[in-house]
Amino acid sequence: LQLPLIRLWGRKIDMADEVFIVNCKDYIGDSTKLELSYALELGLKIRWFTSDEIGEKVLDIIRKKIQSEDTE
C-alpha cells in the first residue's frame, strides 16, 4: 500500500462517525483490515454489508448501471 493513500484513508476515518465495511463473498483485503483496526482503535461504530441474496441483487443492479454508463 502506498503511504499517501493510507494517510488519506486515515484522515477520512478521523472525520467519520462510523465505518461501513463491504464484505463481498467473505473477502476482507489488507487495506480494509487496516482501516477496520484503525476505526476500532478510535472507538467508531462499525457497520457491515455482507453479500447475501439481496446483496447480490444490489451488486447486479450496480454492475448493470456501470456497464450502461460505459457504453454511452
Short mmCIF file of N, CA and C in Angstrom, two decimals:
data_model
loop_
_atom_site.label_atom_id
_atom_site.label_comp_id
_atom_site.label_asym_id
_atom_site.label_seq_id
_atom_site.Cartn_x
_atom_site.Cartn_y
_atom_site.Cartn_z
N LEU A 1 0.84 -1.19 0.00
CA LEU A 1 0.00 0.00 0.00
C LEU A 1 0.88 1.24 0.00
N GLN A 2 0.41 2.25 -0.69
CA GLN A 2 1.17 3.49 -0.77
C GLN A 2 0.86 4.36 0.44
N LEU A 3 1.89 4.92 1.03
CA LEU A 3 1.74 5.73 2.23
C LEU A 3 0.77 6.90 2.07
N PRO A 4 0.80 7.65 0.96
CA PRO A 4 -0.17 8.75 0.82
C PRO A 4 -1.63 8.28 0.88
N LEU A 5 -1.92 7.12 0.30
CA LEU A 5 -3.28 6.59 0.35
C LEU A 5 -3.66 6.19 1.76
N ILE A 6 -2.75 5.56 2.48
CA ILE A 6 -3.01 5.16 3.86
C ILE A 6 -3.31 6.40 4.71
N ARG A 7 -2.54 7.45 4.51
CA ARG A 7 -2.79 8.70 5.26
C ARG A 7 -4.15 9.29 4.91
N LEU A 8 -4.50 9.27 3.62
CA LEU A 8 -5.80 9.79 3.20
C LEU A 8 -6.93 9.02 3.85
N TRP A 9 -6.85 7.69 3.79
CA TRP A 9 -7.89 6.87 4.42
C TRP A 9 -7.97 7.15 5.91
N GLY A 10 -6.81 7.30 6.55
CA GLY A 10 -6.79 7.60 7.98
C GLY A 10 -7.49 8.91 8.28
N ARG A 11 -7.26 9.93 7.47
CA ARG A 11 -7.91 11.23 7.68
C ARG A 11 -9.41 11.12 7.50
N LYS A 12 -9.84 10.35 6.51
CA LYS A 12 -11.27 10.16 6.28
C LYS A 12 -11.91 9.45 7.47
N ILE A 13 -11.22 8.46 8.00
CA ILE A 13 -11.74 7.74 9.17
C ILE A 13 -11.77 8.67 10.37
N ASP A 14 -10.76 9.53 10.51
CA ASP A 14 -10.74 10.51 11.61
C ASP A 14 -11.99 11.38 11.60
N MET A 15 -12.51 11.69 10.43
CA MET A 15 -13.68 12.58 10.31
C MET A 15 -15.00 11.82 10.41
N ALA A 16 -14.96 10.51 10.42
CA ALA A 16 -16.18 9.70 10.36
C ALA A 16 -16.80 9.49 11.74
N ASP A 17 -18.12 9.28 11.71
CA ASP A 17 -18.85 8.87 12.92
C ASP A 17 -18.92 7.36 13.02
N GLU A 18 -18.83 6.71 11.86
CA GLU A 18 -18.87 5.26 11.80
C GLU A 18 -18.18 4.82 10.51
N VAL A 19 -17.89 3.51 10.43
CA VAL A 19 -17.26 2.96 9.24
C VAL A 19 -18.18 1.86 8.70
N PHE A 20 -18.35 1.87 7.38
CA PHE A 20 -19.20 0.88 6.70
C PHE A 20 -18.29 -0.02 5.87
N ILE A 21 -18.24 -1.29 6.23
CA ILE A 21 -17.38 -2.27 5.57
C ILE A 21 -18.23 -3.09 4.60
N VAL A 22 -17.75 -3.21 3.36
CA VAL A 22 -18.42 -4.06 2.38
C VAL A 22 -17.68 -5.39 2.34
N ASN A 23 -18.37 -6.43 2.75
CA ASN A 23 -17.80 -7.76 2.80
C ASN A 23 -18.42 -8.57 1.67
N CYS A 24 -17.77 -8.57 0.54
CA CYS A 24 -18.31 -9.25 -0.64
C CYS A 24 -17.69 -10.64 -0.74
N LYS A 25 -18.52 -11.63 -0.63
CA LYS A 25 -18.09 -13.03 -0.72
C LYS A 25 -17.03 -13.39 0.31
N ASP A 26 -17.20 -12.84 1.51
CA ASP A 26 -16.33 -13.13 2.66
C ASP A 26 -14.86 -12.81 2.42
N TYR A 27 -14.60 -11.77 1.62
CA TYR A 27 -13.21 -11.36 1.40
C TYR A 27 -13.00 -9.99 2.03
N ILE A 28 -12.02 -9.91 2.91
CA ILE A 28 -11.62 -8.65 3.51
C ILE A 28 -10.13 -8.48 3.18
N GLY A 29 -9.82 -7.47 2.37
CA GLY A 29 -8.44 -7.24 1.94
C GLY A 29 -7.59 -6.56 3.00
N ASP A 30 -6.30 -6.47 2.71
CA ASP A 30 -5.35 -5.89 3.66
C ASP A 30 -5.67 -4.44 4.00
N SER A 31 -6.04 -3.64 3.00
CA SER A 31 -6.32 -2.22 3.28
C SER A 31 -7.57 -2.10 4.14
N THR A 32 -8.56 -2.95 3.90
CA THR A 32 -9.78 -2.92 4.71
C THR A 32 -9.46 -3.33 6.15
N LYS A 33 -8.59 -4.31 6.32
CA LYS A 33 -8.19 -4.72 7.67
C LYS A 33 -7.52 -3.57 8.41
N LEU A 34 -6.66 -2.83 7.70
CA LEU A 34 -6.01 -1.67 8.32
C LEU A 34 -7.03 -0.61 8.73
N GLU A 35 -7.96 -0.31 7.81
CA GLU A 35 -8.99 0.69 8.10
C GLU A 35 -9.86 0.25 9.27
N LEU A 36 -10.23 -1.03 9.28
CA LEU A 36 -11.07 -1.56 10.36
C LEU A 36 -10.36 -1.47 11.70
N SER A 37 -9.08 -1.88 11.75
CA SER A 37 -8.37 -1.80 13.03
C SER A 37 -8.23 -0.38 13.52
N TYR A 38 -7.97 0.55 12.59
CA TYR A 38 -7.83 1.96 12.98
C TYR A 38 -9.16 2.49 13.52
N ALA A 39 -10.25 2.17 12.84
CA ALA A 39 -11.57 2.62 13.29
C ALA A 39 -11.91 2.04 14.67
N LEU A 40 -11.55 0.78 14.89
CA LEU A 40 -11.79 0.17 16.20
C LEU A 40 -10.97 0.85 17.29
N GLU A 41 -9.72 1.20 16.97
CA GLU A 41 -8.88 1.92 17.93
C GLU A 41 -9.51 3.25 18.33
N LEU A 42 -10.18 3.90 17.37
CA LEU A 42 -10.83 5.18 17.63
C LEU A 42 -12.18 5.01 18.33
N GLY A 43 -12.65 3.77 18.43
CA GLY A 43 -13.93 3.51 19.07
C GLY A 43 -15.14 3.82 18.19
N LEU A 44 -14.93 3.83 16.87
CA LEU A 44 -16.02 4.13 15.95
C LEU A 44 -16.97 2.94 15.81
N LYS A 45 -18.21 3.25 15.50
CA LYS A 45 -19.19 2.20 15.22
C LYS A 45 -18.82 1.58 13.87
N ILE A 46 -18.91 0.25 13.79
CA ILE A 46 -18.60 -0.47 12.56
C ILE A 46 -19.90 -1.10 12.06
N ARG A 47 -20.23 -0.83 10.81
CA ARG A 47 -21.38 -1.48 10.17
C ARG A 47 -20.87 -2.29 9.00
N TRP A 48 -21.61 -3.37 8.67
CA TRP A 48 -21.17 -4.30 7.63
C TRP A 48 -22.25 -4.47 6.58
N PHE A 49 -21.83 -4.62 5.35
CA PHE A 49 -22.68 -5.12 4.27
C PHE A 49 -22.10 -6.47 3.91
N THR A 50 -22.92 -7.50 4.05
CA THR A 50 -22.47 -8.84 3.72
C THR A 50 -23.19 -9.31 2.46
N SER A 51 -22.45 -9.93 1.61
CA SER A 51 -23.03 -10.43 0.37
C SER A 51 -24.00 -11.57 0.68
N ASP A 52 -25.25 -11.34 0.37
CA ASP A 52 -26.26 -12.37 0.51
C ASP A 52 -27.17 -12.27 -0.72
N GLU A 53 -28.30 -12.92 -0.71
CA GLU A 53 -29.17 -12.90 -1.89
C GLU A 53 -29.56 -11.47 -2.28
N ILE A 54 -29.96 -10.67 -1.30
CA ILE A 54 -30.33 -9.28 -1.59
C ILE A 54 -29.10 -8.49 -2.01
N GLY A 55 -27.99 -8.69 -1.33
CA GLY A 55 -26.76 -8.00 -1.68
C GLY A 55 -26.31 -8.31 -3.09
N GLU A 56 -26.46 -9.56 -3.51
CA GLU A 56 -26.09 -9.95 -4.87
C GLU A 56 -26.96 -9.23 -5.90
N LYS A 57 -28.26 -9.09 -5.58
CA LYS A 57 -29.16 -8.37 -6.49
C LYS A 57 -28.75 -6.91 -6.61
N VAL A 58 -28.39 -6.31 -5.47
CA VAL A 58 -27.94 -4.91 -5.48
C VAL A 58 -26.67 -4.78 -6.31
N LEU A 59 -25.71 -5.68 -6.12
CA LEU A 59 -24.47 -5.64 -6.89
C LEU A 59 -24.74 -5.80 -8.39
N ASP A 60 -25.68 -6.67 -8.75
CA ASP A 60 -26.04 -6.83 -10.17
C ASP A 60 -26.59 -5.53 -10.75
N ILE A 61 -27.45 -4.85 -9.99
CA ILE A 61 -28.01 -3.57 -10.44
C ILE A 61 -26.89 -2.55 -10.65
N ILE A 62 -25.97 -2.49 -9.70
CA ILE A 62 -24.84 -1.54 -9.79
C ILE A 62 -23.97 -1.87 -10.99
N ARG A 63 -23.66 -3.15 -11.18
CA ARG A 63 -22.83 -3.56 -12.32
C ARG A 63 -23.48 -3.18 -13.64
N LYS A 64 -24.80 -3.43 -13.76
CA LYS A 64 -25.53 -3.10 -14.98
C LYS A 64 -25.51 -1.60 -15.24
N LYS A 65 -25.67 -0.81 -14.18
CA LYS A 65 -25.64 0.65 -14.32
C LYS A 65 -24.27 1.11 -14.80
N ILE A 66 -23.22 0.55 -14.23
CA ILE A 66 -21.85 0.92 -14.63
C ILE A 66 -21.62 0.53 -16.09
N GLN A 67 -22.04 -0.66 -16.47
CA GLN A 67 -21.87 -1.11 -17.85
C GLN A 67 -22.62 -0.22 -18.83
N SER A 68 -23.84 0.20 -18.47
CA SER A 68 -24.61 1.04 -19.38
C SER A 68 -23.97 2.43 -19.50
N GLU A 69 -23.36 2.92 -18.43
CA GLU A 69 -22.67 4.21 -18.48
C GLU A 69 -21.41 4.12 -19.33
N ASP A 70 -20.75 2.96 -19.29
CA ASP A 70 -19.54 2.76 -20.08
C ASP A 70 -19.83 2.72 -21.59
N THR A 71 -21.04 2.30 -21.96
CA THR A 71 -21.37 2.19 -23.38
C THR A 71 -21.95 3.48 -23.95
N GLU A 72 -22.20 4.46 -23.09
CA GLU A 72 -22.76 5.74 -23.57
C GLU A 72 -21.70 6.60 -24.22
#
